[in-house]
Short mmCIF file of C-alpha atoms and ligand atoms in Angstrom, two decimals:
data_model
loop_
_atom_site.label_atom_id
_atom_site.label_comp_id
_atom_site.label_asym_id
_atom_site.label_seq_id
_atom_site.Cartn_x
_atom_site.Cartn_y
_atom_site.Cartn_z
CA MET A 1149 8.77 -24.49 19.71
CA LEU A 1150 6.41 -21.55 19.86
CA ASP A 1151 5.73 -20.33 23.33
CA ASP A 1152 2.15 -21.30 24.32
CA ASN A 1153 1.27 -17.77 25.40
CA LEU A 1154 2.39 -16.45 22.04
CA ARG A 1155 0.29 -19.02 20.19
CA ALA A 1156 -2.68 -18.22 22.43
CA SER A 1157 -2.34 -14.51 21.71
CA ARG A 1158 -2.35 -15.31 17.99
CA LYS A 1159 -5.38 -17.54 18.42
CA THR A 1160 -7.38 -14.72 19.92
CA ALA A 1161 -6.24 -12.21 17.33
CA HIS A 1162 -9.68 -12.31 15.69
CA GLN A 1163 -11.15 -10.93 18.88
CA ARG A 1164 -9.07 -7.77 18.66
CA PRO A 1165 -11.61 -5.21 17.57
CA GLU A 1166 -8.96 -2.89 16.22
CA LEU A 1167 -7.64 -5.18 13.45
CA GLN A 1168 -7.89 -3.21 10.20
CA LEU A 1169 -7.10 -4.54 6.74
CA SER A 1170 -6.92 -2.80 3.39
CA PHE A 1171 -6.26 -4.27 -0.05
CA GLU A 1172 -4.57 -2.55 -2.98
CA PHE A 1173 -5.45 -3.33 -6.59
CA PHE A 1174 -4.37 -1.90 -9.93
CA PRO A 1175 -6.90 -0.99 -12.65
CA PRO A 1176 -7.09 -3.88 -15.14
CA LYS A 1177 -6.14 -3.28 -18.78
CA THR A 1178 -7.90 -6.15 -20.56
CA ASP A 1179 -11.21 -8.02 -20.24
CA ALA A 1180 -9.41 -11.10 -18.90
CA MET A 1181 -7.59 -9.02 -16.31
CA GLU A 1182 -10.84 -7.32 -15.38
CA GLU A 1183 -12.45 -10.70 -14.75
CA ARG A 1184 -9.66 -11.62 -12.33
CA PHE A 1185 -9.93 -8.18 -10.69
CA TRP A 1186 -13.63 -8.64 -9.87
CA ASP A 1187 -13.15 -12.26 -8.89
CA SER A 1188 -10.46 -11.22 -6.37
CA ILE A 1189 -12.54 -8.29 -5.09
CA SER A 1190 -15.51 -10.59 -4.54
CA LYS A 1191 -13.35 -12.99 -2.51
CA LEU A 1192 -11.68 -10.28 -0.42
CA ALA A 1193 -14.71 -8.01 0.12
CA PRO A 1194 -16.29 -10.35 2.72
CA LEU A 1195 -13.21 -9.82 4.93
CA SER A 1196 -14.63 -6.38 5.79
CA PRO A 1197 -11.59 -4.33 4.80
CA ARG A 1198 -11.37 -0.69 5.85
CA PHE A 1199 -11.07 -0.05 2.12
CA VAL A 1200 -10.04 -1.56 -1.17
CA SER A 1201 -7.75 0.85 -2.99
CA VAL A 1202 -7.10 1.23 -6.70
CA THR A 1203 -3.81 2.68 -7.95
CA TYR A 1204 -3.39 5.61 -10.32
CA GLY A 1205 -1.11 4.82 -13.28
CA ALA A 1206 2.10 6.77 -13.74
CA GLY A 1207 1.36 10.31 -14.86
CA GLY A 1208 -2.40 9.80 -14.55
CA SER A 1209 -2.46 7.23 -17.36
CA THR A 1210 -5.27 5.26 -15.68
CA ARG A 1211 -7.34 8.26 -14.64
CA GLU A 1212 -10.60 7.01 -16.22
CA ARG A 1213 -10.04 3.35 -15.36
CA THR A 1214 -9.22 4.14 -11.72
CA LEU A 1215 -12.40 6.20 -11.44
CA ARG A 1216 -14.50 3.49 -13.13
CA MET A 1217 -13.16 0.77 -10.82
CA VAL A 1218 -13.56 2.71 -7.56
CA SER A 1219 -17.07 3.84 -8.56
CA ARG A 1220 -18.12 0.24 -9.22
CA ILE A 1221 -16.50 -1.12 -6.06
CA THR A 1222 -18.43 1.45 -4.06
CA SER A 1223 -21.75 0.86 -5.81
CA ASP A 1224 -21.61 -2.93 -6.33
CA THR A 1225 -19.87 -4.43 -3.31
CA GLY A 1226 -20.72 -2.16 -0.42
CA VAL A 1227 -17.02 -2.06 0.51
CA ALA A 1228 -15.42 1.37 0.82
CA ALA A 1229 -13.11 2.15 -2.08
CA ALA A 1230 -10.05 4.37 -1.89
CA ALA A 1231 -8.75 5.99 -5.04
CA HIS A 1232 -5.04 6.70 -5.45
CA LEU A 1233 -4.16 10.08 -6.92
CA THR A 1234 -0.88 11.62 -8.05
CA CYS A 1235 0.00 15.15 -9.05
CA VAL A 1236 2.56 14.38 -11.80
CA GLY A 1237 2.22 16.44 -14.97
CA ALA A 1238 -1.13 17.99 -14.04
CA THR A 1239 -2.28 21.45 -13.00
CA ARG A 1240 -3.98 21.98 -9.66
CA ASP A 1241 -7.29 22.49 -11.49
CA GLU A 1242 -6.95 19.17 -13.30
CA VAL A 1243 -6.15 17.32 -10.08
CA ASP A 1244 -9.00 19.09 -8.27
CA GLU A 1245 -11.36 17.95 -11.02
CA VAL A 1246 -10.35 14.33 -10.43
CA VAL A 1247 -11.02 14.82 -6.72
CA ARG A 1248 -14.50 16.16 -7.54
CA GLY A 1249 -15.08 13.09 -9.75
CA TYR A 1250 -14.17 10.80 -6.84
CA LYS A 1251 -16.52 12.71 -4.57
CA GLN A 1252 -19.40 12.50 -7.04
CA ALA A 1253 -18.83 8.74 -7.33
CA GLY A 1254 -19.23 8.40 -3.56
CA VAL A 1255 -15.52 7.75 -2.95
CA ASN A 1256 -14.50 9.37 0.31
CA SER A 1257 -11.05 7.91 0.68
CA ILE A 1258 -7.94 8.99 -1.25
CA VAL A 1259 -4.34 7.71 -1.23
CA ALA A 1260 -2.48 10.94 -2.03
CA LEU A 1261 0.89 10.64 -3.74
CA ARG A 1262 3.36 12.79 -5.57
CA GLY A 1263 4.00 10.09 -8.19
CA ASP A 1264 7.12 9.63 -10.28
CA PRO A 1265 8.24 11.57 -13.35
CA PRO A 1266 7.57 10.06 -16.80
CA GLU A 1267 11.34 9.48 -17.19
CA GLY A 1268 11.05 6.84 -14.48
CA VAL A 1269 11.31 6.20 -10.78
CA GLY A 1270 14.39 7.79 -9.26
CA GLN A 1271 14.61 10.56 -11.88
CA PRO A 1272 14.43 14.13 -10.56
CA PHE A 1273 10.85 15.31 -10.11
CA THR A 1274 9.81 18.67 -11.51
CA PRO A 1275 6.32 19.74 -10.52
CA HIS A 1276 3.98 21.10 -13.19
CA PRO A 1277 4.36 24.93 -13.10
CA GLU A 1278 0.71 25.22 -12.07
CA GLY A 1279 0.58 21.96 -10.20
CA TYR A 1280 0.87 20.66 -6.66
CA GLN A 1281 4.51 20.64 -5.60
CA ASN A 1282 4.60 17.37 -3.68
CA ALA A 1283 2.37 14.98 -1.74
CA ALA A 1284 2.04 17.31 1.29
CA ASP A 1285 0.82 20.10 -1.02
CA LEU A 1286 -1.63 17.65 -2.64
CA VAL A 1287 -2.98 16.56 0.76
CA ALA A 1288 -3.65 20.20 1.65
CA GLY A 1289 -5.41 20.66 -1.73
CA ILE A 1290 -7.64 17.61 -1.17
CA ARG A 1291 -8.48 18.78 2.36
CA ARG A 1292 -9.70 22.08 0.94
CA GLN A 1293 -12.20 20.15 -1.18
CA GLY A 1294 -13.93 18.04 1.39
CA ASP A 1295 -13.87 15.73 4.31
CA PHE A 1296 -11.88 12.90 2.72
CA ASP A 1297 -10.10 10.09 4.54
CA ILE A 1298 -6.52 10.55 3.28
CA SER A 1299 -3.61 8.09 3.31
CA VAL A 1300 -0.06 8.97 2.28
CA ALA A 1301 3.09 6.99 1.50
CA ALA A 1302 5.92 6.19 3.92
CA TYR A 1303 9.25 4.52 3.31
CA PRO A 1304 10.79 2.21 5.94
CA GLU A 1305 14.05 2.24 3.95
CA LYS A 1306 13.84 6.01 3.22
CA HIS A 1307 12.53 7.44 -0.03
CA PRO A 1308 15.40 7.28 -2.56
CA GLN A 1309 15.17 11.07 -3.09
CA SER A 1310 15.28 12.06 0.58
CA ALA A 1311 18.65 13.60 1.43
CA ASP A 1312 18.75 11.84 4.81
CA TRP A 1313 16.52 10.31 7.48
CA ASP A 1314 15.63 13.68 9.01
CA ALA A 1315 14.47 14.99 5.63
CA ASP A 1316 12.47 11.83 5.02
CA ILE A 1317 10.69 11.89 8.39
CA ASP A 1318 10.14 15.69 8.16
CA ASN A 1319 8.38 15.07 4.86
CA LEU A 1320 6.15 12.40 6.40
CA LYS A 1321 5.31 14.79 9.22
CA ARG A 1322 4.43 17.56 6.74
CA LYS A 1323 1.99 15.19 5.00
CA ILE A 1324 0.31 14.25 8.26
CA ASP A 1325 0.24 17.87 9.43
CA ALA A 1326 -1.35 18.85 6.10
CA GLY A 1327 -4.28 16.60 6.99
CA ALA A 1328 -3.47 12.96 6.18
CA ASN A 1329 -5.12 10.40 8.45
CA ARG A 1330 -2.46 7.69 8.16
CA ALA A 1331 0.58 6.57 6.22
CA ILE A 1332 0.95 3.30 4.33
CA THR A 1333 4.45 1.99 3.77
CA GLN A 1334 6.23 0.93 0.67
CA MET A 1335 6.85 -2.84 0.57
CA PHE A 1336 9.64 -4.02 2.88
CA PHE A 1337 10.92 -7.46 3.78
CA SER A 1338 12.82 -6.80 6.97
CA ASN A 1339 10.42 -6.08 9.83
CA ALA A 1340 13.27 -4.45 11.75
CA ASP A 1341 13.37 -1.68 9.11
CA TYR A 1342 9.66 -1.01 9.60
CA LEU A 1343 9.82 -1.03 13.40
CA ARG A 1344 12.84 1.32 13.40
CA TYR A 1345 11.04 3.64 11.00
CA VAL A 1346 7.93 3.79 13.19
CA GLU A 1347 10.13 4.60 16.16
CA ARG A 1348 11.89 7.40 14.24
CA ALA A 1349 8.56 8.87 13.15
CA GLN A 1350 7.10 8.71 16.65
CA LYS A 1351 10.20 10.39 18.08
CA ALA A 1352 9.67 13.18 15.55
CA GLY A 1353 6.10 13.65 16.79
CA VAL A 1354 4.17 11.67 14.17
CA THR A 1355 1.16 10.23 15.96
CA ALA A 1356 -0.78 8.91 12.95
CA THR A 1357 -0.63 5.16 12.29
CA ILE A 1358 2.01 3.93 9.88
CA VAL A 1359 0.38 0.91 8.29
CA PRO A 1360 2.79 -1.73 6.98
CA GLY A 1361 2.39 -2.41 3.26
CA ILE A 1362 2.74 -6.17 2.82
CA GLN A 1363 3.79 -7.52 -0.56
CA PRO A 1364 3.21 -11.28 -0.90
CA ILE A 1365 5.83 -12.71 -3.28
CA HIS A 1366 3.72 -14.36 -5.99
CA SER A 1367 6.74 -14.26 -8.27
CA PHE A 1368 10.15 -13.60 -6.77
CA LYS A 1369 11.51 -12.41 -10.12
CA GLN A 1370 8.69 -9.90 -10.60
CA ILE A 1371 8.70 -8.64 -7.02
CA SER A 1372 12.47 -8.19 -6.89
CA GLY A 1373 12.16 -6.10 -10.06
CA PHE A 1374 9.45 -3.93 -8.46
CA ALA A 1375 11.49 -3.66 -5.25
CA SER A 1376 14.66 -2.48 -6.95
CA ARG A 1377 12.69 0.13 -8.93
CA CYS A 1378 11.11 1.60 -5.80
CA GLY A 1379 14.17 1.45 -3.54
CA ALA A 1380 13.10 -1.50 -1.36
CA SER A 1381 15.86 -4.00 -0.68
CA ILE A 1382 15.73 -7.76 -0.95
CA PRO A 1383 17.65 -9.25 1.99
CA ALA A 1384 20.12 -12.03 1.07
CA TRP A 1385 18.22 -14.57 3.21
CA LEU A 1386 15.06 -13.89 1.21
CA ALA A 1387 16.79 -14.32 -2.15
CA GLU A 1388 18.28 -17.58 -0.88
CA ARG A 1389 14.85 -18.93 0.03
CA PHE A 1390 13.64 -18.51 -3.55
CA GLU A 1391 16.89 -19.49 -5.25
CA GLY A 1392 16.40 -22.21 -7.87
CA LEU A 1393 12.59 -22.17 -7.66
CA GLU A 1394 12.00 -20.42 -11.03
CA ASP A 1395 10.69 -23.65 -12.59
CA ASP A 1396 9.01 -25.07 -9.53
CA PRO A 1397 5.82 -23.04 -9.04
CA GLU A 1398 4.39 -25.28 -6.32
CA THR A 1399 7.39 -24.99 -4.00
CA HIS A 1400 7.66 -21.28 -4.89
CA ALA A 1401 4.05 -20.75 -3.77
CA LEU A 1402 4.65 -22.62 -0.50
CA VAL A 1403 7.79 -20.61 0.26
CA ALA A 1404 5.95 -17.37 -0.60
CA ALA A 1405 3.14 -18.26 1.80
CA ALA A 1406 5.60 -19.15 4.56
CA VAL A 1407 7.61 -15.93 4.10
CA ALA A 1408 4.52 -13.69 4.17
CA ALA A 1409 3.02 -15.61 7.09
CA GLU A 1410 6.23 -15.15 9.05
CA GLN A 1411 6.25 -11.42 8.27
CA VAL A 1412 2.65 -10.70 9.30
CA THR A 1413 2.59 -12.89 12.41
CA GLU A 1414 5.84 -11.32 13.61
CA LEU A 1415 4.33 -7.85 13.12
CA LEU A 1416 1.16 -8.94 14.91
CA ASP A 1417 3.32 -10.09 17.82
CA GLU A 1418 4.93 -6.64 17.80
CA GLY A 1419 1.48 -5.14 18.36
CA VAL A 1420 0.71 -4.13 14.76
CA THR A 1421 -3.03 -4.30 14.10
CA GLU A 1422 -3.40 -2.52 10.75
CA PHE A 1423 -2.17 -4.10 7.51
CA HIS A 1424 -2.29 -3.00 3.88
CA PHE A 1425 -1.83 -5.78 1.31
CA TYR A 1426 -0.47 -5.25 -2.19
CA THR A 1427 -2.65 -7.86 -3.89
CA LEU A 1428 -1.54 -7.46 -7.53
CA ASN A 1429 -5.21 -8.30 -8.15
CA ARG A 1430 -4.85 -11.83 -6.72
CA SER A 1431 -6.71 -13.09 -3.70
CA ASN A 1432 -5.38 -16.49 -2.59
CA LEU A 1433 -2.33 -15.57 -0.55
CA VAL A 1434 -4.00 -12.52 0.90
CA LEU A 1435 -7.02 -14.58 1.97
CA ALA A 1436 -4.70 -17.01 3.75
CA LEU A 1437 -2.77 -14.19 5.45
CA ALA A 1438 -5.96 -12.48 6.61
CA ARG A 1439 -7.03 -15.81 8.11
CA LEU A 1440 -3.72 -16.05 9.99
CA LEU A 1441 -4.38 -12.58 11.37
CA GLY A 1442 -7.75 -13.81 12.58
CA ARG A 1443 -9.99 -12.30 9.87
CA ARG A 1444 -12.45 -14.57 8.07
CA PRO A 1445 -15.31 -13.85 5.72
P1 FAD B 1639 6.46 12.94 -1.46
O1 FAD B 1639 5.94 12.65 -0.11
O2 FAD B 1639 6.12 14.25 -2.07
O3 FAD B 1639 8.06 12.78 -1.36
C1 FAD B 1639 8.87 12.48 -2.48
C2 FAD B 1639 10.31 12.86 -2.17
O4 FAD B 1639 10.46 14.27 -2.23
C3 FAD B 1639 10.81 12.44 -0.79
O5 FAD B 1639 12.16 12.04 -0.89
C4 FAD B 1639 10.68 13.70 0.02
O6 FAD B 1639 11.59 13.73 1.12
C5 FAD B 1639 11.01 14.77 -1.02
N1 FAD B 1639 10.34 16.05 -0.75
C6 FAD B 1639 9.01 16.28 -0.64
N2 FAD B 1639 8.76 17.58 -0.40
C7 FAD B 1639 9.97 18.18 -0.36
C8 FAD B 1639 10.39 19.53 -0.16
N3 FAD B 1639 9.51 20.52 0.05
N4 FAD B 1639 11.72 19.79 -0.21
C9 FAD B 1639 12.62 18.81 -0.41
N5 FAD B 1639 12.27 17.51 -0.62
C10 FAD B 1639 10.97 17.20 -0.60
N6 FAD B 1639 2.73 5.92 -7.59
C11 FAD B 1639 1.83 6.07 -8.62
O7 FAD B 1639 2.20 6.62 -9.68
N7 FAD B 1639 0.53 5.66 -8.49
C12 FAD B 1639 0.05 5.08 -7.37
O8 FAD B 1639 -1.13 4.72 -7.30
C13 FAD B 1639 0.96 4.88 -6.27
N8 FAD B 1639 0.54 4.31 -5.12
C14 FAD B 1639 1.42 4.19 -4.06
C15 FAD B 1639 0.93 3.66 -2.85
C16 FAD B 1639 1.80 3.53 -1.75
C17 FAD B 1639 1.25 2.97 -0.45
C18 FAD B 1639 3.18 3.90 -1.87
C19 FAD B 1639 4.12 3.69 -0.71
C20 FAD B 1639 3.66 4.42 -3.06
C21 FAD B 1639 2.79 4.59 -4.17
N9 FAD B 1639 3.22 5.16 -5.39
C22 FAD B 1639 2.32 5.32 -6.42
C23 FAD B 1639 4.63 5.54 -5.58
C24 FAD B 1639 4.92 7.04 -5.26
O9 FAD B 1639 4.26 7.86 -6.17
C25 FAD B 1639 6.44 7.22 -5.34
O10 FAD B 1639 7.07 6.51 -4.31
C26 FAD B 1639 6.96 8.67 -5.43
O11 FAD B 1639 8.36 8.62 -5.74
C27 FAD B 1639 6.88 9.47 -4.15
O12 FAD B 1639 5.61 9.77 -3.81
P2 FAD B 1639 5.28 10.41 -2.35
O13 FAD B 1639 3.82 10.63 -2.31
O14 FAD B 1639 5.90 9.62 -1.28
O15 FAD B 1639 6.04 11.81 -2.50
#
């Protein structure tokens, strides 16, 4: 049984003024996908997120679409939009031009990333000879261009290319010191990994918030594929929960909701008040999770 005090503290979660939510989307490729994108945005916008962010395709492949989506979110919904930006395969001037485009479109928030090489995630990264060297360098470049709100990436299970934990945390610190306002984590499924990571970062002098990136599992097969590509592990207990549900979408959806609910309420009980949701352009599960955290339209 849940302790009554714990349940009461969850019940009053909506009264916590500091609760901050953000929602990540990817730029849609087709008209049908675009319809779902705007439908989801319209359902999530009334939750007053800090921002709705739109990713930047590998190697800048969605440059125009990302700009079009963030411009429209800003102008049509009144919700702040954050544009992701990577520095793969581009000169500093080219990246700076994208930053100017965001600024002109009224987008004041950027998620600044190094990105992955065209050969794929996990392959060695070689910066463009005239480009930004890494995410910290990019953050400094964006700072030189204006007063943007900047988020950077963090990895509760360590970035696959970091030599060790010290190197990983040093890199996070460099990004914050270069001017980032916060870090958002890669998806993770063991809250202990996240909490340990935050502790490591704080011990190293990182004072900025490290916002947990929550990935609801709409499709276990798809999400485990994403996870293995980005170096996030799938704990055995999680795989067991979804085992045999490939052809049973209803039970799969219920298990997915229960797993994500458990993750966010546990983090809330640990004192976490800022959450970033990887929506995959869907709204249902995220709407339910926001409600559990005490946020309603
Ligand atoms: P960095 O912080 O530059 O670090 C990358 C690696 O290099 C780390 O291992 C770091 O320790 C090492 N490193 C950095 N500087 C040095 C140095 N000077 N010397 C030695 N080692 C160094 N990708 C996209 O393509 N588009 C997106 O829209 C996108 N959005 C994302 C959003 C979030 C919240 C997250 C968590 C990731 C996102 N990614 C996106 C993925 C990201 O681009 C990859 O994870 C990429 O591999 C690393 O990017 P980074 O910004 O963390 O790089």
